[in-house]
XYZ file of N, CA and C in Angstrom:
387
model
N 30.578 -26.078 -109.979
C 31.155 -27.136 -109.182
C 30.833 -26.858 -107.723
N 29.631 -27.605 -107.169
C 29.321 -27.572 -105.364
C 30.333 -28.488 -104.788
N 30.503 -28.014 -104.107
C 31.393 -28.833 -102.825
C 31.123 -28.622 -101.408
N 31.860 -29.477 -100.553
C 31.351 -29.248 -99.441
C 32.099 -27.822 -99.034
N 30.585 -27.063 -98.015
C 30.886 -26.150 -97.342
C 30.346 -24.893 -98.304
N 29.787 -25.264 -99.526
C 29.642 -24.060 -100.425
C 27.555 -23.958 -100.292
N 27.837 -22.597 -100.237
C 26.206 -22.366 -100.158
C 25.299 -21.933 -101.181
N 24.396 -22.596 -101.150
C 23.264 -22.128 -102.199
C 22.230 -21.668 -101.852
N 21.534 -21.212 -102.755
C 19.936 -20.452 -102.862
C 18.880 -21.394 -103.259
N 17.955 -21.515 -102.202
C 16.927 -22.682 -102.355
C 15.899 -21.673 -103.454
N 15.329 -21.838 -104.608
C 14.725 -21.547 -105.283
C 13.442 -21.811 -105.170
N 12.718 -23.198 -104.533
C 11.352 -23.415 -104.036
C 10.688 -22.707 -103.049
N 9.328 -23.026 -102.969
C 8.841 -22.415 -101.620
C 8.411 -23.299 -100.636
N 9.724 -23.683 -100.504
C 9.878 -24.756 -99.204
C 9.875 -24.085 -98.224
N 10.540 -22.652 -97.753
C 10.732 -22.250 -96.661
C 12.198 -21.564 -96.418
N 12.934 -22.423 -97.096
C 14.508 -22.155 -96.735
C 14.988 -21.219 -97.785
N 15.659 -20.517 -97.222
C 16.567 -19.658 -98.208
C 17.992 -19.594 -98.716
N 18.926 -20.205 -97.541
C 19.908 -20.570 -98.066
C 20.848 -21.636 -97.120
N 20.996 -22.545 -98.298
C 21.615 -24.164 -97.895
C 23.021 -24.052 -97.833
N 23.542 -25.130 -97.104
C 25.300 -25.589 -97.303
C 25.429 -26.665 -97.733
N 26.049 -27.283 -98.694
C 26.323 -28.788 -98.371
C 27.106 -29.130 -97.860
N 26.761 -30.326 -97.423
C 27.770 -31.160 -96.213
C 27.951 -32.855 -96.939
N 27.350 -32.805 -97.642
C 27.935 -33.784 -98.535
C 27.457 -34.204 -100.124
N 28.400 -34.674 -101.291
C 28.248 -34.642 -102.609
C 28.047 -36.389 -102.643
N 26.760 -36.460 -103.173
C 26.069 -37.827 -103.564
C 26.541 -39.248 -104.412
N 27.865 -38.563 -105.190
C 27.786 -39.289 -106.102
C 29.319 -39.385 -105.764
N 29.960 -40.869 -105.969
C 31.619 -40.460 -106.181
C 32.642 -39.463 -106.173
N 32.663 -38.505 -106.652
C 33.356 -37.571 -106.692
C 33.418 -36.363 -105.475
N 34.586 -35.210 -105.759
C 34.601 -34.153 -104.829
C 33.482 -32.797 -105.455
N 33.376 -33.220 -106.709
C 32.406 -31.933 -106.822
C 30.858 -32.602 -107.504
N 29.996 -31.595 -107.503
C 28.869 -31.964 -107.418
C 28.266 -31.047 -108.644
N 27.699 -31.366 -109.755
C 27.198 -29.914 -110.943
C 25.495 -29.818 -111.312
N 25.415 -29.570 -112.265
C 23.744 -29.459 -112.464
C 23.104 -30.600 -112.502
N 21.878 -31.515 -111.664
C 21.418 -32.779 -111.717
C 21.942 -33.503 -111.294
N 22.900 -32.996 -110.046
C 23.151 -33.936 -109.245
C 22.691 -33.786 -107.673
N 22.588 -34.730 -106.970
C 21.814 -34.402 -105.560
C 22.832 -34.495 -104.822
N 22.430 -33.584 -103.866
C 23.738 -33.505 -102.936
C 22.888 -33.595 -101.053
N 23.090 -33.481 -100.255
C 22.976 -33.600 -98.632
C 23.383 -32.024 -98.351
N 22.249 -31.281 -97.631
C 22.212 -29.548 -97.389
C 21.746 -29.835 -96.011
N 22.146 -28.658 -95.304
C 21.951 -27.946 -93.955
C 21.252 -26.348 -94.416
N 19.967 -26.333 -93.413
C 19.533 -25.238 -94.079
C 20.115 -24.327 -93.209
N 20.399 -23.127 -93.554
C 21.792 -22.249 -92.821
C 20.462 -20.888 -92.450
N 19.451 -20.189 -93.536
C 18.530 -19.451 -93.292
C 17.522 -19.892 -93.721
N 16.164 -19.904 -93.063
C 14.960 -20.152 -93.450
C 13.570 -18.957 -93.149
N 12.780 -18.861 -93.953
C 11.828 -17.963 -93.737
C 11.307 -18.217 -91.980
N 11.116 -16.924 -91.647
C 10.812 -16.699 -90.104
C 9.642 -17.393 -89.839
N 9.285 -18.306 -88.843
C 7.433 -18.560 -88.324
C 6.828 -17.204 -88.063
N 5.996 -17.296 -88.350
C 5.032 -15.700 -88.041
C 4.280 -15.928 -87.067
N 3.479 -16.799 -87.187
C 2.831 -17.246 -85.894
C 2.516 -18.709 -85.704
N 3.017 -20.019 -84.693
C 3.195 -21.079 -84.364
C 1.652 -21.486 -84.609
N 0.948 -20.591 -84.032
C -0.323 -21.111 -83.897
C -1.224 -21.330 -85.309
N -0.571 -20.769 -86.268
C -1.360 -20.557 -87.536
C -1.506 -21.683 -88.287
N -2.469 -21.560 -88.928
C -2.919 -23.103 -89.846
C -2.349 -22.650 -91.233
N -1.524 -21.075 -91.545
C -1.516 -21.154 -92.716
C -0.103 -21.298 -92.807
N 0.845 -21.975 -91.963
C 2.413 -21.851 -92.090
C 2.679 -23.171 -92.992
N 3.156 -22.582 -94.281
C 3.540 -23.884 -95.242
C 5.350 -23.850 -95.246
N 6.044 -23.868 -94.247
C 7.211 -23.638 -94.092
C 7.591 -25.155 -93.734
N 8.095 -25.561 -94.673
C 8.608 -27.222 -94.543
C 9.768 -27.349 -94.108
N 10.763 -26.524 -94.558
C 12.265 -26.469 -94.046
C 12.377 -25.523 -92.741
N 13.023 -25.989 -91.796
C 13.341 -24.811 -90.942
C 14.608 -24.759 -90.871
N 15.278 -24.013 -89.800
C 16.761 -23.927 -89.477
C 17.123 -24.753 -88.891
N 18.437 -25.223 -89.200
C 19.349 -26.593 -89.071
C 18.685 -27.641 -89.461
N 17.625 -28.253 -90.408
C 17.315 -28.866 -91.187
C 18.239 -29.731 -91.796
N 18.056 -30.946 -92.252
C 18.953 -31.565 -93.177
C 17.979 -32.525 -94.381
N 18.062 -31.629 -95.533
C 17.718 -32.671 -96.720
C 18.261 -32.930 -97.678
N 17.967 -33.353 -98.667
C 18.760 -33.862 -100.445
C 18.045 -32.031 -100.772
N 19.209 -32.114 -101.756
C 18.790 -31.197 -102.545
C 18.848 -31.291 -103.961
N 18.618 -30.673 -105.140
C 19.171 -31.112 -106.233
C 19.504 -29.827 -107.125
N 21.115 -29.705 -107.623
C 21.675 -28.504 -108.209
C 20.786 -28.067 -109.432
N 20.244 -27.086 -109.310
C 19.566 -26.437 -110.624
C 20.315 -25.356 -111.858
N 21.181 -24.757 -111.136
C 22.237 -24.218 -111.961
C 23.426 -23.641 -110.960
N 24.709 -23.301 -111.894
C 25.902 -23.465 -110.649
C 26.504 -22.690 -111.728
N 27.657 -21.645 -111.101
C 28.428 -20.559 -111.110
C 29.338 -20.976 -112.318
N 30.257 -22.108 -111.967
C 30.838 -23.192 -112.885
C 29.977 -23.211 -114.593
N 30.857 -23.106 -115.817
C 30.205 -22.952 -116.872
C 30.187 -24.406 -117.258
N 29.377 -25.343 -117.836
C 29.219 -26.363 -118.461
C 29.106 -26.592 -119.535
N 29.723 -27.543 -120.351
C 29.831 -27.719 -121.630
C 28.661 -27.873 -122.203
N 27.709 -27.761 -123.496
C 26.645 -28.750 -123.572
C 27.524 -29.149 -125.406
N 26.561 -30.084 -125.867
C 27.133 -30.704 -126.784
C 27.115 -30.046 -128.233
N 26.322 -29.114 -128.990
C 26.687 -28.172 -129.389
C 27.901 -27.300 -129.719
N 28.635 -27.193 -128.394
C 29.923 -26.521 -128.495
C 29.908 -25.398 -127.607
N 28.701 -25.271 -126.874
C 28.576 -23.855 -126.288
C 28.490 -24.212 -124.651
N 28.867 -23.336 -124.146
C 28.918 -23.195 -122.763
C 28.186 -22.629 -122.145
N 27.127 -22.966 -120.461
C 26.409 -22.202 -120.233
C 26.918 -21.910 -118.682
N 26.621 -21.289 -118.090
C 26.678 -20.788 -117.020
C 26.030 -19.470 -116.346
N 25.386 -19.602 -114.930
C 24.718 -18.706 -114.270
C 24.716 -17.734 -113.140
N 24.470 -16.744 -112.897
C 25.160 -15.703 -111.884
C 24.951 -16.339 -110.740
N 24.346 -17.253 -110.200
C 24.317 -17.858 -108.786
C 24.618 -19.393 -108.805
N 24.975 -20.164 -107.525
C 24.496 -21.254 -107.017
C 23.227 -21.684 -106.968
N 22.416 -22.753 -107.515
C 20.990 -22.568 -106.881
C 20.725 -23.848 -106.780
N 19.494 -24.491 -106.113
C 19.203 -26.188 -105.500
C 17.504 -25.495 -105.262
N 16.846 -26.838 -105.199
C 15.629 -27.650 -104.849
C 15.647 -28.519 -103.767
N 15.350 -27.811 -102.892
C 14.914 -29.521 -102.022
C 14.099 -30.740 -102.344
N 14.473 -31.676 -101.824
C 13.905 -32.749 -102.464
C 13.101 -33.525 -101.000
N 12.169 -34.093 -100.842
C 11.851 -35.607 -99.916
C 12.922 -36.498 -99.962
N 12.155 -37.749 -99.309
C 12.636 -38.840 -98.824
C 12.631 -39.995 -100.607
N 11.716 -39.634 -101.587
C 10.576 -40.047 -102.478
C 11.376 -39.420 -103.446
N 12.298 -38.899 -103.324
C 13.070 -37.768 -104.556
C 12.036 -36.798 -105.244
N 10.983 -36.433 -104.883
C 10.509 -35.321 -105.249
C 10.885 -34.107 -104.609
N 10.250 -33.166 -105.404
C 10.737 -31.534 -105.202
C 9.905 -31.433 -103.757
N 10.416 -30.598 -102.623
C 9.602 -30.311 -101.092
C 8.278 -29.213 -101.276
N 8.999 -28.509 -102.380
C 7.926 -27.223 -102.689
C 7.362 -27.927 -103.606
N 6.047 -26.670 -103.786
C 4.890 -27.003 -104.757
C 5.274 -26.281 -106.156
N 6.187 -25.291 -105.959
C 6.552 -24.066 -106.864
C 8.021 -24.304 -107.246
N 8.483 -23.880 -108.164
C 10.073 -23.160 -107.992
C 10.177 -21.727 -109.122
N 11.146 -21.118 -108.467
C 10.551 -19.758 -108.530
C 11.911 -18.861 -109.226
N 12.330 -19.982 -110.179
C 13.161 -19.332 -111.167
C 13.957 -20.212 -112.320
N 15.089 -19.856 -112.853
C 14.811 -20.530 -114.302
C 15.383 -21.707 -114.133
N 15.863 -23.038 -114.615
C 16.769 -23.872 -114.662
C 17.404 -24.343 -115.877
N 18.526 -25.473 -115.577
C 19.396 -25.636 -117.161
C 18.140 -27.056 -117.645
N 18.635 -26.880 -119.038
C 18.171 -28.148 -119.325
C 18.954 -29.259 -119.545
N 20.094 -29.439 -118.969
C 20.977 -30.847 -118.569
C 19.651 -31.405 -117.534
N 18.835 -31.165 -116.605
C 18.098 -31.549 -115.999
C 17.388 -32.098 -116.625
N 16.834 -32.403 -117.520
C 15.994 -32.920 -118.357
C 16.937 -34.334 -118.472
N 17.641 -33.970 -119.316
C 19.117 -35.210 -119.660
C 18.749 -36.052 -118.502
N 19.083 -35.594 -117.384
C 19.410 -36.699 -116.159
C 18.020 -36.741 -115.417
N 16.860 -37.103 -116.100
C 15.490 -37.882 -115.538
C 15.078 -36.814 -114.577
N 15.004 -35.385 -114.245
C 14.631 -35.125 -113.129
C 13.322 -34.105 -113.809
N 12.281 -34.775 -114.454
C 11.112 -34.776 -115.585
C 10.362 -33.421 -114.059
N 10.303 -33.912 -113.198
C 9.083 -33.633 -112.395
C 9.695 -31.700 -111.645
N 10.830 -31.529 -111.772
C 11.486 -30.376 -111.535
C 11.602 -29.458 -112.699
N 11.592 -30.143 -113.714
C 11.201 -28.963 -115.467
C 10.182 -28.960 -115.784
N 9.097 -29.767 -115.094
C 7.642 -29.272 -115.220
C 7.013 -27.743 -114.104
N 7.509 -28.108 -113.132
C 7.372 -26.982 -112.001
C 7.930 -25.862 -112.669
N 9.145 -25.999 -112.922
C 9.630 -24.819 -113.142
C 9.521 -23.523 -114.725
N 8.996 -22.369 -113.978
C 8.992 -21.749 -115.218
C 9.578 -21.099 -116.067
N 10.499 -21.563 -116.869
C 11.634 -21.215 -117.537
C 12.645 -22.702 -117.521
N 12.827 -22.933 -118.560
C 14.294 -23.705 -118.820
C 14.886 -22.700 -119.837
N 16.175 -23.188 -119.357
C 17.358 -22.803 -120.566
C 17.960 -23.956 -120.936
């Protein structure tokens, strides 16, 4: 369950390392796996050098984009009968276009993501559960 003010671990290689949200997308006060939420990037990977052609750092600090929950602390039902849940908070940044910001993501996700259309974030990623 994200809410506002709670921080996560950007999993892409967007740049950023760790988000806040500042606001939950959908009706409600909490926010769970496959849902997009509004982040402030709180840490982002350092510039090394301004001048360089090879800086693929899309997010910087105090940033504001969508993100979308990939797995959350909170255990979730699935229909089966079994419950899953994961040792961290974690999110994807997203565009303007609802795609993922990174080219990569760089750890596992649930497969409720699948459920809720977000096809183009369980292809990137290597590992579902």
């Amino acid at each position: 369950m994200i809410q506002m003010k709670t921080r996560l671990h950007v999993i892409d290689n967007s740049g950023a390392i760790v988000v806040e949200c500042i606001k939950v997308l959908r009706n409600a006060k909490w926010a769970s796996i496959g849902d997009e939420i509004v982040v402030a990037v709180k840490v982002a990977k350092p510039l090394s050098n301004a001048l360089s052609a090879t800086n693929t750092n899309k997010a910087k600090k105090g940033d504001v984009h969508r993100a979308l929950i990939v797995r959350t602390k909170k255990e979730i039902p699935r229909a089966d009968g079994r419950y899953i849940r994961f040792d961290d908070n974690a999110c994807i940044l997203l565009n303007n276009q609802k795609q993922p910001l990174g080219s990569r993501i760089l750890g596992i996700v649930a497969r409720e993501l699948k459920e809720k259309k977000w096809v183009k974030a369980i292809s990137l990623a290597p590992k579902v559960i």
